[in-house]
Amino acid sequence: MSIAVTIEQLMDEIGQWGFGYLLTVSDDSRTHLLALRPRVFGDVLRLDAGGGRACRNAEARPQVSMVFPPGEHSNGFSLVVDGEATVDGDVIDVRPISAVLHRPAP
């Protein structure tokens, strides 16, 4: 079972999640993960990705996802965010499109 999270709710509560994994897709269609701590800037999650593969992938294929593992505050739920990325140097801005709390593992 998943629970929808509004974008407003996401932006208000993202700080309590700490770090999340940015998922991008490489030229060879493989998923690339990078652990990052987002900061909220207006309606985007700003990620200091340090350049490299994640930035190249997000620039070529801007549909990205982020997965935040369960924390003490989440009752075992993970947070999953789908969004559209833009890249500026070493920074990736993700404009969330949807977010859900994903059920705990059985």
PDB file of N, CA and C in Angstrom:
ATOM      1  N   MET A   1       0.831  -1.172   0.000  1.00  0.00           N
ATOM      2  CA  MET A   1       0.000   0.000   0.000  1.00  0.00           C
ATOM      3  C   MET A   1       0.881   1.242   0.000  1.00  0.00           C
ATOM      4  N   SER A   2       0.555   2.190  -0.839  1.00  0.00           N
ATOM      5  CA  SER A   2       1.253   3.467  -0.882  1.00  0.00           C
ATOM      6  C   SER A   2       0.298   4.569  -0.444  1.00  0.00           C
ATOM      7  N   ILE A   3       0.872   5.615   0.127  1.00  0.00           N
ATOM      8  CA  ILE A   3       0.092   6.763   0.581  1.00  0.00           C
ATOM      9  C   ILE A   3       0.591   7.984  -0.188  1.00  0.00           C
ATOM     10  N   ALA A   4      -0.303   8.650  -0.893  1.00  0.00           N
ATOM     11  CA  ALA A   4       0.079   9.834  -1.659  1.00  0.00           C
ATOM     12  C   ALA A   4       0.534  10.949  -0.722  1.00  0.00           C
ATOM     13  N   VAL A   5       1.548  11.683  -1.181  1.00  0.00           N
ATOM     14  CA  VAL A   5       2.067  12.835  -0.459  1.00  0.00           C
ATOM     15  C   VAL A   5       1.939  14.027  -1.400  1.00  0.00           C
ATOM     16  N   THR A   6       1.334  15.104  -0.938  1.00  0.00           N
ATOM     17  CA  THR A   6       1.229  16.285  -1.789  1.00  0.00           C
ATOM     18  C   THR A   6       2.611  16.926  -1.925  1.00  0.00           C
ATOM     19  N   ILE A   7       2.794  17.689  -2.988  1.00  0.00           N
ATOM     20  CA  ILE A   7       4.074  18.367  -3.196  1.00  0.00           C
ATOM     21  C   ILE A   7       4.317  19.370  -2.067  1.00  0.00           C
ATOM     22  N   GLU A   8       3.286  20.053  -1.637  1.00  0.00           N
ATOM     23  CA  GLU A   8       3.424  20.996  -0.519  1.00  0.00           C
ATOM     24  C   GLU A   8       3.885  20.273   0.745  1.00  0.00           C
ATOM     25  N   GLN A   9       3.268  19.153   1.034  1.00  0.00           N
ATOM     26  CA  GLN A   9       3.648  18.337   2.192  1.00  0.00           C
ATOM     27  C   GLN A   9       5.086  17.868   2.057  1.00  0.00           C
ATOM     28  N   LEU A  10       5.452  17.424   0.870  1.00  0.00           N
ATOM     29  CA  LEU A  10       6.817  16.956   0.607  1.00  0.00           C
ATOM     30  C   LEU A  10       7.826  18.047   0.932  1.00  0.00           C
ATOM     31  N   MET A  11       7.587  19.253   0.415  1.00  0.00           N
ATOM     32  CA  MET A  11       8.533  20.356   0.627  1.00  0.00           C
ATOM     33  C   MET A  11       8.619  20.745   2.099  1.00  0.00           C
ATOM     34  N   ASP A  12       7.512  20.647   2.814  1.00  0.00           N
ATOM     35  CA  ASP A  12       7.505  20.981   4.238  1.00  0.00           C
ATOM     36  C   ASP A  12       8.237  19.945   5.083  1.00  0.00           C
ATOM     37  N   GLU A  13       8.235  18.680   4.656  1.00  0.00           N
ATOM     38  CA  GLU A  13       8.725  17.592   5.499  1.00  0.00           C
ATOM     39  C   GLU A  13      10.017  16.938   5.023  1.00  0.00           C
ATOM     40  N   ILE A  14      10.561  17.374   3.877  1.00  0.00           N
ATOM     41  CA  ILE A  14      11.713  16.671   3.304  1.00  0.00           C
ATOM     42  C   ILE A  14      12.935  16.699   4.234  1.00  0.00           C
ATOM     43  N   GLY A  15      13.064  17.744   5.022  1.00  0.00           N
ATOM     44  CA  GLY A  15      14.210  17.859   5.920  1.00  0.00           C
ATOM     45  C   GLY A  15      14.326  16.728   6.925  1.00  0.00           C
ATOM     46  N   GLN A  16      13.222  16.168   7.346  1.00  0.00           N
ATOM     47  CA  GLN A  16      13.271  15.092   8.342  1.00  0.00           C
ATOM     48  C   GLN A  16      13.720  13.763   7.745  1.00  0.00           C
ATOM     49  N   TRP A  17      13.800  13.683   6.397  1.00  0.00           N
ATOM     50  CA  TRP A  17      14.208  12.430   5.761  1.00  0.00           C
ATOM     51  C   TRP A  17      15.714  12.289   5.654  1.00  0.00           C
ATOM     52  N   GLY A  18      16.454  13.362   5.859  1.00  0.00           N
ATOM     53  CA  GLY A  18      17.919  13.270   5.771  1.00  0.00           C
ATOM     54  C   GLY A  18      18.363  13.076   4.340  1.00  0.00           C
ATOM     55  N   PHE A  19      18.960  11.940   4.059  1.00  0.00           N
ATOM     56  CA  PHE A  19      19.473  11.698   2.712  1.00  0.00           C
ATOM     57  C   PHE A  19      18.525  10.812   1.920  1.00  0.00           C
ATOM     58  N   GLY A  20      18.677  10.888   0.604  1.00  0.00           N
ATOM     59  CA  GLY A  20      17.927  10.018  -0.294  1.00  0.00           C
ATOM     60  C   GLY A  20      18.813   9.613  -1.453  1.00  0.00           C
ATOM     61  N   TYR A  21      18.381   8.635  -2.198  1.00  0.00           N
ATOM     62  CA  TYR A  21      19.113   8.174  -3.378  1.00  0.00           C
ATOM     63  C   TYR A  21      18.488   8.784  -4.625  1.00  0.00           C
ATOM     64  N   LEU A  22      19.286   9.487  -5.398  1.00  0.00           N
ATOM     65  CA  LEU A  22      18.849   9.979  -6.698  1.00  0.00           C
ATOM     66  C   LEU A  22      19.065   8.858  -7.701  1.00  0.00           C
ATOM     67  N   LEU A  23      18.020   8.520  -8.438  1.00  0.00           N
ATOM     68  CA  LEU A  23      18.112   7.475  -9.460  1.00  0.00           C
ATOM     69  C   LEU A  23      18.037   8.122 -10.830  1.00  0.00           C
ATOM     70  N   THR A  24      19.079   7.905 -11.625  1.00  0.00           N
ATOM     71  CA  THR A  24      19.116   8.379 -13.009  1.00  0.00           C
ATOM     72  C   THR A  24      19.380   7.168 -13.898  1.00  0.00           C
ATOM     73  N   VAL A  25      19.255   7.366 -15.206  1.00  0.00           N
ATOM     74  CA  VAL A  25      19.454   6.275 -16.155  1.00  0.00           C
ATOM     75  C   VAL A  25      20.617   6.626 -17.075  1.00  0.00           C
ATOM     76  N   SER A  26      21.583   5.700 -17.184  1.00  0.00           N
ATOM     77  CA  SER A  26      22.777   5.891 -18.011  1.00  0.00           C
ATOM     78  C   SER A  26      22.490   5.625 -19.477  1.00  0.00           C
ATOM     79  N   ASP A  27      23.460   5.953 -20.329  1.00  0.00           N
ATOM     80  CA  ASP A  27      23.326   5.718 -21.769  1.00  0.00           C
ATOM     81  C   ASP A  27      23.028   4.261 -22.096  1.00  0.00           C
ATOM     82  N   ASP A  28      23.552   3.345 -21.270  1.00  0.00           N
ATOM     83  CA  ASP A  28      23.337   1.915 -21.522  1.00  0.00           C
ATOM     84  C   ASP A  28      22.085   1.381 -20.820  1.00  0.00           C
ATOM     85  N   SER A  29      21.205   2.285 -20.386  1.00  0.00           N
ATOM     86  CA  SER A  29      19.915   1.968 -19.746  1.00  0.00           C
ATOM     87  C   SER A  29      20.044   1.375 -18.351  1.00  0.00           C
ATOM     88  N   ARG A  30      21.212   1.477 -17.751  1.00  0.00           N
ATOM     89  CA  ARG A  30      21.373   1.003 -16.376  1.00  0.00           C
ATOM     90  C   ARG A  30      21.063   2.130 -15.402  1.00  0.00           C
ATOM     91  N   THR A  31      20.508   1.757 -14.270  1.00  0.00           N
ATOM     92  CA  THR A  31      20.191   2.732 -13.234  1.00  0.00           C
ATOM     93  C   THR A  31      21.462   3.118 -12.490  1.00  0.00           C
ATOM     94  N   HIS A  32      21.595   4.405 -12.213  1.00  0.00           N
ATOM     95  CA  HIS A  32      22.710   4.937 -11.441  1.00  0.00           C
ATOM     96  C   HIS A  32      22.142   5.561 -10.174  1.00  0.00           C
ATOM     97  N   LEU A  33      22.693   5.226  -9.010  1.00  0.00           N
ATOM     98  CA  LEU A  33      22.236   5.759  -7.732  1.00  0.00           C
ATOM     99  C   LEU A  33      23.317   6.632  -7.128  1.00  0.00           C
ATOM    100  N   LEU A  34      22.886   7.717  -6.496  1.00  0.00           N
ATOM    101  CA  LEU A  34      23.799   8.609  -5.805  1.00  0.00           C
ATOM    102  C   LEU A  34      23.101   9.103  -4.549  1.00  0.00           C
ATOM    103  N   ALA A  35      23.718   8.888  -3.385  1.00  0.00           N
ATOM    104  CA  ALA A  35      23.143   9.338  -2.115  1.00  0.00           C
ATOM    105  C   ALA A  35      23.402  10.835  -1.952  1.00  0.00           C
ATOM    106  N   LEU A  36      22.333  11.598  -1.695  1.00  0.00           N
ATOM    107  CA  LEU A  36      22.425  13.054  -1.579  1.00  0.00           C
ATOM    108  C   LEU A  36      21.449  13.570  -0.535  1.00  0.00           C
ATOM    109  N   ARG A  37      21.748  14.763  -0.014  1.00  0.00           N
ATOM    110  CA  ARG A  37      20.846  15.460   0.911  1.00  0.00           C
ATOM    111  C   ARG A  37      20.248  16.654   0.182  1.00  0.00           C
ATOM    112  N   PRO A  38      18.958  16.614  -0.124  1.00  0.00           N
ATOM    113  CA  PRO A  38      18.351  17.723  -0.857  1.00  0.00           C
ATOM    114  C   PRO A  38      18.108  18.933   0.040  1.00  0.00           C
ATOM    115  N   ARG A  39      18.123  20.090  -0.596  1.00  0.00           N
ATOM    116  CA  ARG A  39      17.702  21.339   0.039  1.00  0.00           C
ATOM    117  C   ARG A  39      16.529  21.864  -0.772  1.00  0.00           C
ATOM    118  N   VAL A  40      15.588  22.475  -0.088  1.00  0.00           N
ATOM    119  CA  VAL A  40      14.406  23.014  -0.756  1.00  0.00           C
ATOM    120  C   VAL A  40      14.694  24.446  -1.201  1.00  0.00           C
ATOM    121  N   PHE A  41      14.470  24.705  -2.482  1.00  0.00           N
ATOM    122  CA  PHE A  41      14.563  26.047  -3.056  1.00  0.00           C
ATOM    123  C   PHE A  41      13.289  26.286  -3.851  1.00  0.00           C
ATOM    124  N   GLY A  42      12.355  26.999  -3.236  1.00  0.00           N
ATOM    125  CA  GLY A  42      11.072  27.228  -3.896  1.00  0.00           C
ATOM    126  C   GLY A  42      10.336  25.921  -4.090  1.00  0.00           C
ATOM    127  N   ASP A  43      10.103  25.557  -5.354  1.00  0.00           N
ATOM    128  CA  ASP A  43       9.374  24.322  -5.651  1.00  0.00           C
ATOM    129  C   ASP A  43      10.280  23.222  -6.198  1.00  0.00           C
ATOM    130  N   VAL A  44      11.593  23.309  -5.896  1.00  0.00           N
ATOM    131  CA  VAL A  44      12.516  22.271  -6.350  1.00  0.00           C
ATOM    132  C   VAL A  44      13.338  21.733  -5.185  1.00  0.00           C
ATOM    133  N   LEU A  45      13.815  20.511  -5.379  1.00  0.00           N
ATOM    134  CA  LEU A  45      14.795  19.914  -4.475  1.00  0.00           C
ATOM    135  C   LEU A  45      16.152  20.110  -5.125  1.00  0.00           C
ATOM    136  N   ARG A  46      17.038  20.833  -4.470  1.00  0.00           N
ATOM    137  CA  ARG A  46      18.363  21.123  -5.021  1.00  0.00           C
ATOM    138  C   ARG A  46      19.363  20.126  -4.464  1.00  0.00           C
ATOM    139  N   LEU A  47      20.118  19.532  -5.379  1.00  0.00           N
ATOM    140  CA  LEU A  47      21.083  18.490  -5.026  1.00  0.00           C
ATOM    141  C   LEU A  47      22.466  18.883  -5.517  1.00  0.00           C
ATOM    142  N   ASP A  48      23.444  18.894  -4.618  1.00  0.00           N
ATOM    143  CA  ASP A  48      24.825  19.135  -5.021  1.00  0.00           C
ATOM    144  C   ASP A  48      25.401  17.784  -5.430  1.00  0.00           C
ATOM    145  N   ALA A  49      25.309  17.490  -6.721  1.00  0.00           N
ATOM    146  CA  ALA A  49      25.671  16.167  -7.230  1.00  0.00           C
ATOM    147  C   ALA A  49      27.152  16.043  -7.559  1.00  0.00           C
ATOM    148  N   GLY A  50      27.895  17.153  -7.510  1.00  0.00           N
ATOM    149  CA  GLY A  50      29.331  17.076  -7.744  1.00  0.00           C
ATOM    150  C   GLY A  50      29.725  16.802  -9.183  1.00  0.00           C
ATOM    151  N   GLY A  51      28.832  17.063 -10.119  1.00  0.00           N
ATOM    152  CA  GLY A  51      29.147  16.773 -11.524  1.00  0.00           C
ATOM    153  C   GLY A  51      29.097  15.274 -11.760  1.00  0.00           C
ATOM    154  N   GLY A  52      29.787  14.804 -12.759  1.00  0.00           N
ATOM    155  CA  GLY A  52      29.891  13.377 -13.012  1.00  0.00           C
ATOM    156  C   GLY A  52      28.673  12.754 -13.641  1.00  0.00           C
ATOM    157  N   ARG A  53      28.571  11.451 -13.436  1.00  0.00           N
ATOM    158  CA  ARG A  53      27.576  10.631 -14.124  1.00  0.00           C
ATOM    159  C   ARG A  53      26.141  11.061 -13.862  1.00  0.00           C
ATOM    160  N   ALA A  54      25.803  11.344 -12.601  1.00  0.00           N
ATOM    161  CA  ALA A  54      24.418  11.725 -12.287  1.00  0.00           C
ATOM    162  C   ALA A  54      24.013  12.970 -13.071  1.00  0.00           C
ATOM    163  N   CYS A  55      24.902  13.945 -13.152  1.00  0.00           N
ATOM    164  CA  CYS A  55      24.595  15.171 -13.902  1.00  0.00           C
ATOM    165  C   CYS A  55      24.452  14.879 -15.391  1.00  0.00           C
ATOM    166  N   ARG A  56      25.358  14.081 -15.943  1.00  0.00           N
ATOM    167  CA  ARG A  56      25.265  13.737 -17.373  1.00  0.00           C
ATOM    168  C   ARG A  56      23.975  12.979 -17.656  1.00  0.00           C
ATOM    169  N   ASN A  57      23.637  12.026 -16.797  1.00  0.00           N
ATOM    170  CA  ASN A  57      22.417  11.250 -16.993  1.00  0.00           C
ATOM    171  C   ASN A  57      21.174  12.130 -16.913  1.00  0.00           C
ATOM    172  N   ALA A  58      21.106  12.990 -15.891  1.00  0.00           N
ATOM    173  CA  ALA A  58      19.927  13.834 -15.695  1.00  0.00           C
ATOM    174  C   ALA A  58      19.776  14.847 -16.827  1.00  0.00           C
ATOM    175  N   GLU A  59      20.889  15.298 -17.364  1.00  0.00           N
ATOM    176  CA  GLU A  59      20.814  16.235 -18.484  1.00  0.00           C
ATOM    177  C   GLU A  59      20.265  15.547 -19.736  1.00  0.00           C
ATOM    178  N   ALA A  60      20.696  14.299 -19.966  1.00  0.00           N
ATOM    179  CA  ALA A  60      20.243  13.552 -21.145  1.00  0.00           C
ATOM    180  C   ALA A  60      18.844  12.980 -20.982  1.00  0.00           C
ATOM    181  N   ARG A  61      18.499  12.576 -19.765  1.00  0.00           N
ATOM    182  CA  ARG A  61      17.210  11.961 -19.483  1.00  0.00           C
ATOM    183  C   ARG A  61      16.691  12.558 -18.171  1.00  0.00           C
ATOM    184  N   PRO A  62      15.942  13.668 -18.260  1.00  0.00           N
ATOM    185  CA  PRO A  62      15.575  14.425 -17.059  1.00  0.00           C
ATOM    186  C   PRO A  62      14.518  13.797 -16.161  1.00  0.00           C
ATOM    187  N   GLN A  63      13.899  12.697 -16.576  1.00  0.00           N
ATOM    188  CA  GLN A  63      12.946  12.039 -15.685  1.00  0.00           C
ATOM    189  C   GLN A  63      13.755  11.239 -14.658  1.00  0.00           C
ATOM    190  N   VAL A  64      13.682  11.672 -13.394  1.00  0.00           N
ATOM    191  CA  VAL A  64      14.458  11.050 -12.327  1.00  0.00           C
ATOM    192  C   VAL A  64      13.540  10.668 -11.182  1.00  0.00           C
ATOM    193  N   SER A  65      14.079   9.873 -10.290  1.00  0.00           N
ATOM    194  CA  SER A  65      13.362   9.519  -9.063  1.00  0.00           C
ATOM    195  C   SER A  65      14.317   9.663  -7.891  1.00  0.00           C
ATOM    196  N   MET A  66      13.743   9.830  -6.714  1.00  0.00           N
ATOM    197  CA  MET A  66      14.517   9.803  -5.476  1.00  0.00           C
ATOM    198  C   MET A  66      13.815   8.843  -4.525  1.00  0.00           C
ATOM    199  N   VAL A  67      14.609   8.091  -3.796  1.00  0.00           N
ATOM    200  CA  VAL A  67      14.079   7.162  -2.799  1.00  0.00           C
ATOM    201  C   VAL A  67      14.764   7.469  -1.472  1.00  0.00           C
ATOM    202  N   PHE A  68      13.947   7.746  -0.462  1.00  0.00           N
ATOM    203  CA  PHE A  68      14.436   8.024   0.875  1.00  0.00           C
ATOM    204  C   PHE A  68      14.111   6.811   1.745  1.00  0.00           C
ATOM    205  N   PRO A  69      15.123   6.183   2.339  1.00  0.00           N
ATOM    206  CA  PRO A  69      14.865   4.999   3.157  1.00  0.00           C
ATOM    207  C   PRO A  69      14.064   5.349   4.414  1.00  0.00           C
ATOM    208  N   PRO A  70      13.443   4.341   5.004  1.00  0.00           N
ATOM    209  CA  PRO A  70      12.653   4.586   6.214  1.00  0.00           C
ATOM    210  C   PRO A  70      13.502   5.229   7.303  1.00  0.00           C
ATOM    211  N   GLY A  71      12.869   6.111   8.043  1.00  0.00           N
ATOM    212  CA  GLY A  71      13.511   6.729   9.203  1.00  0.00           C
ATOM    213  C   GLY A  71      12.659   6.482  10.427  1.00  0.00           C
ATOM    214  N   GLU A  72      13.150   6.911  11.581  1.00  0.00           N
ATOM    215  CA  GLU A  72      12.417   6.689  12.824  1.00  0.00           C
ATOM    216  C   GLU A  72      11.043   7.352  12.790  1.00  0.00           C
ATOM    217  N   HIS A  73      10.899   8.429  12.045  1.00  0.00           N
ATOM    218  CA  HIS A  73       9.657   9.186  11.980  1.00  0.00           C
ATOM    219  C   HIS A  73       8.631   8.574  11.021  1.00  0.00           C
ATOM    220  N   SER A  74       9.041   7.586  10.214  1.00  0.00           N
ATOM    221  CA  SER A  74       8.189   7.162   9.090  1.00  0.00           C
ATOM    222  C   SER A  74       7.433   5.852   9.285  1.00  0.00           C
ATOM    223  N   ASN A  75       7.499   5.257  10.457  1.00  0.00           N
ATOM    224  CA  ASN A  75       6.802   3.991  10.720  1.00  0.00           C
ATOM    225  C   ASN A  75       7.139   2.915   9.694  1.00  0.00           C
ATOM    226  N   GLY A  76       8.372   2.922   9.209  1.00  0.00           N
ATOM    227  CA  GLY A  76       8.810   1.897   8.270  1.00  0.00           C
ATOM    228  C   GLY A  76       8.559   2.224   6.809  1.00  0.00           C
ATOM    229  N   PHE A  77       7.865   3.310   6.527  1.00  0.00           N
ATOM    230  CA  PHE A  77       7.604   3.699   5.142  1.00  0.00           C
ATOM    231  C   PHE A  77       8.829   4.348   4.530  1.00  0.00           C
ATOM    232  N   SER A  78       9.031   4.128   3.237  1.00  0.00           N
ATOM    233  CA  SER A  78      10.028   4.839   2.445  1.00  0.00           C
ATOM    234  C   SER A  78       9.303   5.932   1.673  1.00  0.00           C
ATOM    235  N   LEU A  79      10.032   6.982   1.339  1.00  0.00           N
ATOM    236  CA  LEU A  79       9.480   8.068   0.537  1.00  0.00           C
ATOM    237  C   LEU A  79      10.032   7.941  -0.880  1.00  0.00           C
ATOM    238  N   VAL A  80       9.142   7.939  -1.865  1.00  0.00           N
ATOM    239  CA  VAL A  80       9.532   7.845  -3.276  1.00  0.00           C
ATOM    240  C   VAL A  80       9.018   9.095  -3.987  1.00  0.00           C
ATOM    241  N   VAL A  81       9.935   9.779  -4.672  1.00  0.00           N
ATOM    242  CA  VAL A  81       9.606  11.019  -5.366  1.00  0.00           C
ATOM    243  C   VAL A  81       9.980  10.872  -6.833  1.00  0.00           C
ATOM    244  N   ASP A  82       9.062  11.169  -7.727  1.00  0.00           N
ATOM    245  CA  ASP A  82       9.340  11.235  -9.161  1.00  0.00           C
ATOM    246  C   ASP A  82       9.363  12.694  -9.554  1.00  0.00           C
ATOM    247  N   GLY A  83      10.309  13.051 -10.450  1.00  0.00           N
ATOM    248  CA  GLY A  83      10.395  14.445 -10.831  1.00  0.00           C
ATOM    249  C   GLY A  83      11.126  14.669 -12.139  1.00  0.00           C
ATOM    250  N   GLU A  84      11.231  15.933 -12.474  1.00  0.00           N
ATOM    251  CA  GLU A  84      11.877  16.393 -13.699  1.00  0.00           C
ATOM    252  C   GLU A  84      13.126  17.170 -13.280  1.00  0.00           C
ATOM    253  N   ALA A  85      14.274  16.795 -13.832  1.00  0.00           N
ATOM    254  CA  ALA A  85      15.544  17.392 -13.434  1.00  0.00           C
ATOM    255  C   ALA A  85      16.037  18.427 -14.432  1.00  0.00           C
ATOM    256  N   THR A  86      16.707  19.428 -13.894  1.00  0.00           N
ATOM    257  CA  THR A  86      17.494  20.358 -14.698  1.00  0.00           C
ATOM    258  C   THR A  86      18.877  20.411 -14.058  1.00  0.00           C
ATOM    259  N   VAL A  87      19.892  20.578 -14.903  1.00  0.00           N
ATOM    260  CA  VAL A  87      21.271  20.533 -14.436  1.00  0.00           C
ATOM    261  C   VAL A  87      21.936  21.871 -14.705  1.00  0.00           C
ATOM    262  N   ASP A  88      22.660  22.368 -13.704  1.00  0.00           N
ATOM    263  CA  ASP A  88      23.453  23.587 -13.838  1.00  0.00           C
ATOM    264  C   ASP A  88      24.798  23.318 -13.174  1.00  0.00           C
ATOM    265  N   GLY A  89      25.784  22.972 -13.998  1.00  0.00           N
ATOM    266  CA  GLY A  89      27.099  22.642 -13.452  1.00  0.00           C
ATOM    267  C   GLY A  89      27.042  21.366 -12.643  1.00  0.00           C
ATOM    268  N   ASP A  90      27.392  21.484 -11.354  1.00  0.00           N
ATOM    269  CA  ASP A  90      27.397  20.324 -10.455  1.00  0.00           C
ATOM    270  C   ASP A  90      26.079  20.152  -9.707  1.00  0.00           C
ATOM    271  N   VAL A  91      25.109  21.016  -9.981  1.00  0.00           N
ATOM    272  CA  VAL A  91      23.846  21.024  -9.233  1.00  0.00           C
ATOM    273  C   VAL A  91      22.724  20.462 -10.091  1.00  0.00           C
ATOM    274  N   ILE A  92      21.917  19.602  -9.466  1.00  0.00           N
ATOM    275  CA  ILE A  92      20.714  19.074 -10.102  1.00  0.00           C
ATOM    276  C   ILE A  92      19.517  19.579  -9.308  1.00  0.00           C
ATOM    277  N   ASP A  93      18.615  20.252  -9.994  1.00  0.00           N
ATOM    278  CA  ASP A  93      17.347  20.663  -9.392  1.00  0.00           C
ATOM    279  C   ASP A  93      16.277  19.684  -9.855  1.00  0.00           C
ATOM    280  N   VAL A  94      15.567  19.124  -8.906  1.00  0.00           N
ATOM    281  CA  VAL A  94      14.482  18.193  -9.215  1.00  0.00           C
ATOM    282  C   VAL A  94      13.165  18.859  -8.851  1.00  0.00           C
ATOM    283  N   ARG A  95      12.310  19.040  -9.844  1.00  0.00           N
ATOM    284  CA  ARG A  95      10.960  19.561  -9.620  1.00  0.00           C
ATOM    285  C   ARG A  95      10.047  18.346  -9.431  1.00  0.00           C
ATOM    286  N   PRO A  96       9.611  18.090  -8.193  1.00  0.00           N
ATOM    287  CA  PRO A  96       8.771  16.913  -7.945  1.00  0.00           C
ATOM    288  C   PRO A  96       7.459  16.962  -8.721  1.00  0.00           C
ATOM    289  N   ILE A  97       7.091  15.810  -9.265  1.00  0.00           N
ATOM    290  CA  ILE A  97       5.817  15.645  -9.966  1.00  0.00           C
ATOM    291  C   ILE A  97       4.845  14.852  -9.101  1.00  0.00           C
ATOM    292  N   SER A  98       5.380  13.852  -8.410  1.00  0.00           N
ATOM    293  CA  SER A  98       4.553  13.046  -7.516  1.00  0.00           C
ATOM    294  C   SER A  98       5.426  12.476  -6.396  1.00  0.00           C
ATOM    295  N   ALA A  99       4.767  12.137  -5.303  1.00  0.00           N
ATOM    296  CA  ALA A  99       5.480  11.540  -4.168  1.00  0.00           C
ATOM    297  C   ALA A  99       4.535  10.610  -3.428  1.00  0.00           C
ATOM    298  N   VAL A 100       5.084   9.517  -2.931  1.00  0.00           N
ATOM    299  CA  VAL A 100       4.308   8.556  -2.147  1.00  0.00           C
ATOM    300  C   VAL A 100       5.151   8.022  -1.013  1.00  0.00           C
ATOM    301  N   LEU A 101       4.466   7.660   0.057  1.00  0.00           N
ATOM    302  CA  LEU A 101       5.080   6.851   1.097  1.00  0.00           C
ATOM    303  C   LEU A 101       4.815   5.411   0.694  1.00  0.00           C
ATOM    304  N   HIS A 102       5.890   4.639   0.564  1.00  0.00           N
ATOM    305  CA  HIS A 102       5.761   3.250   0.132  1.00  0.00           C
ATOM    306  C   HIS A 102       5.780   2.340   1.341  1.00  0.00           C
ATOM    307  N   ARG A 103       4.927   1.348   1.300  1.00  0.00           N
ATOM    308  CA  ARG A 103       4.697   0.476   2.460  1.00  0.00           C
ATOM    309  C   ARG A 103       5.997  -0.155   2.980  1.00  0.00           C
ATOM    310  N   PRO A 104       6.021  -0.441   4.267  1.00  0.00           N
ATOM    311  CA  PRO A 104       7.170  -1.140   4.847  1.00  0.00           C
ATOM    312  C   PRO A 104       7.323  -2.540   4.264  1.00  0.00           C
ATOM    313  N   ALA A 105       8.543  -3.038   4.305  1.00  0.00           N
ATOM    314  CA  ALA A 105       8.786  -4.413   3.868  1.00  0.00           C
ATOM    315  C   ALA A 105       8.048  -5.370   4.787  1.00  0.00           C
ATOM    316  N   PRO A 106       7.532  -6.478   4.201  1.00  0.00           N
ATOM    317  CA  PRO A 106       6.804  -7.435   5.046  1.00  0.00           C
ATOM    318  C   PRO A 106       7.718  -8.132   6.044  1.00  0.00           C
TER     319      PRO A 106
END
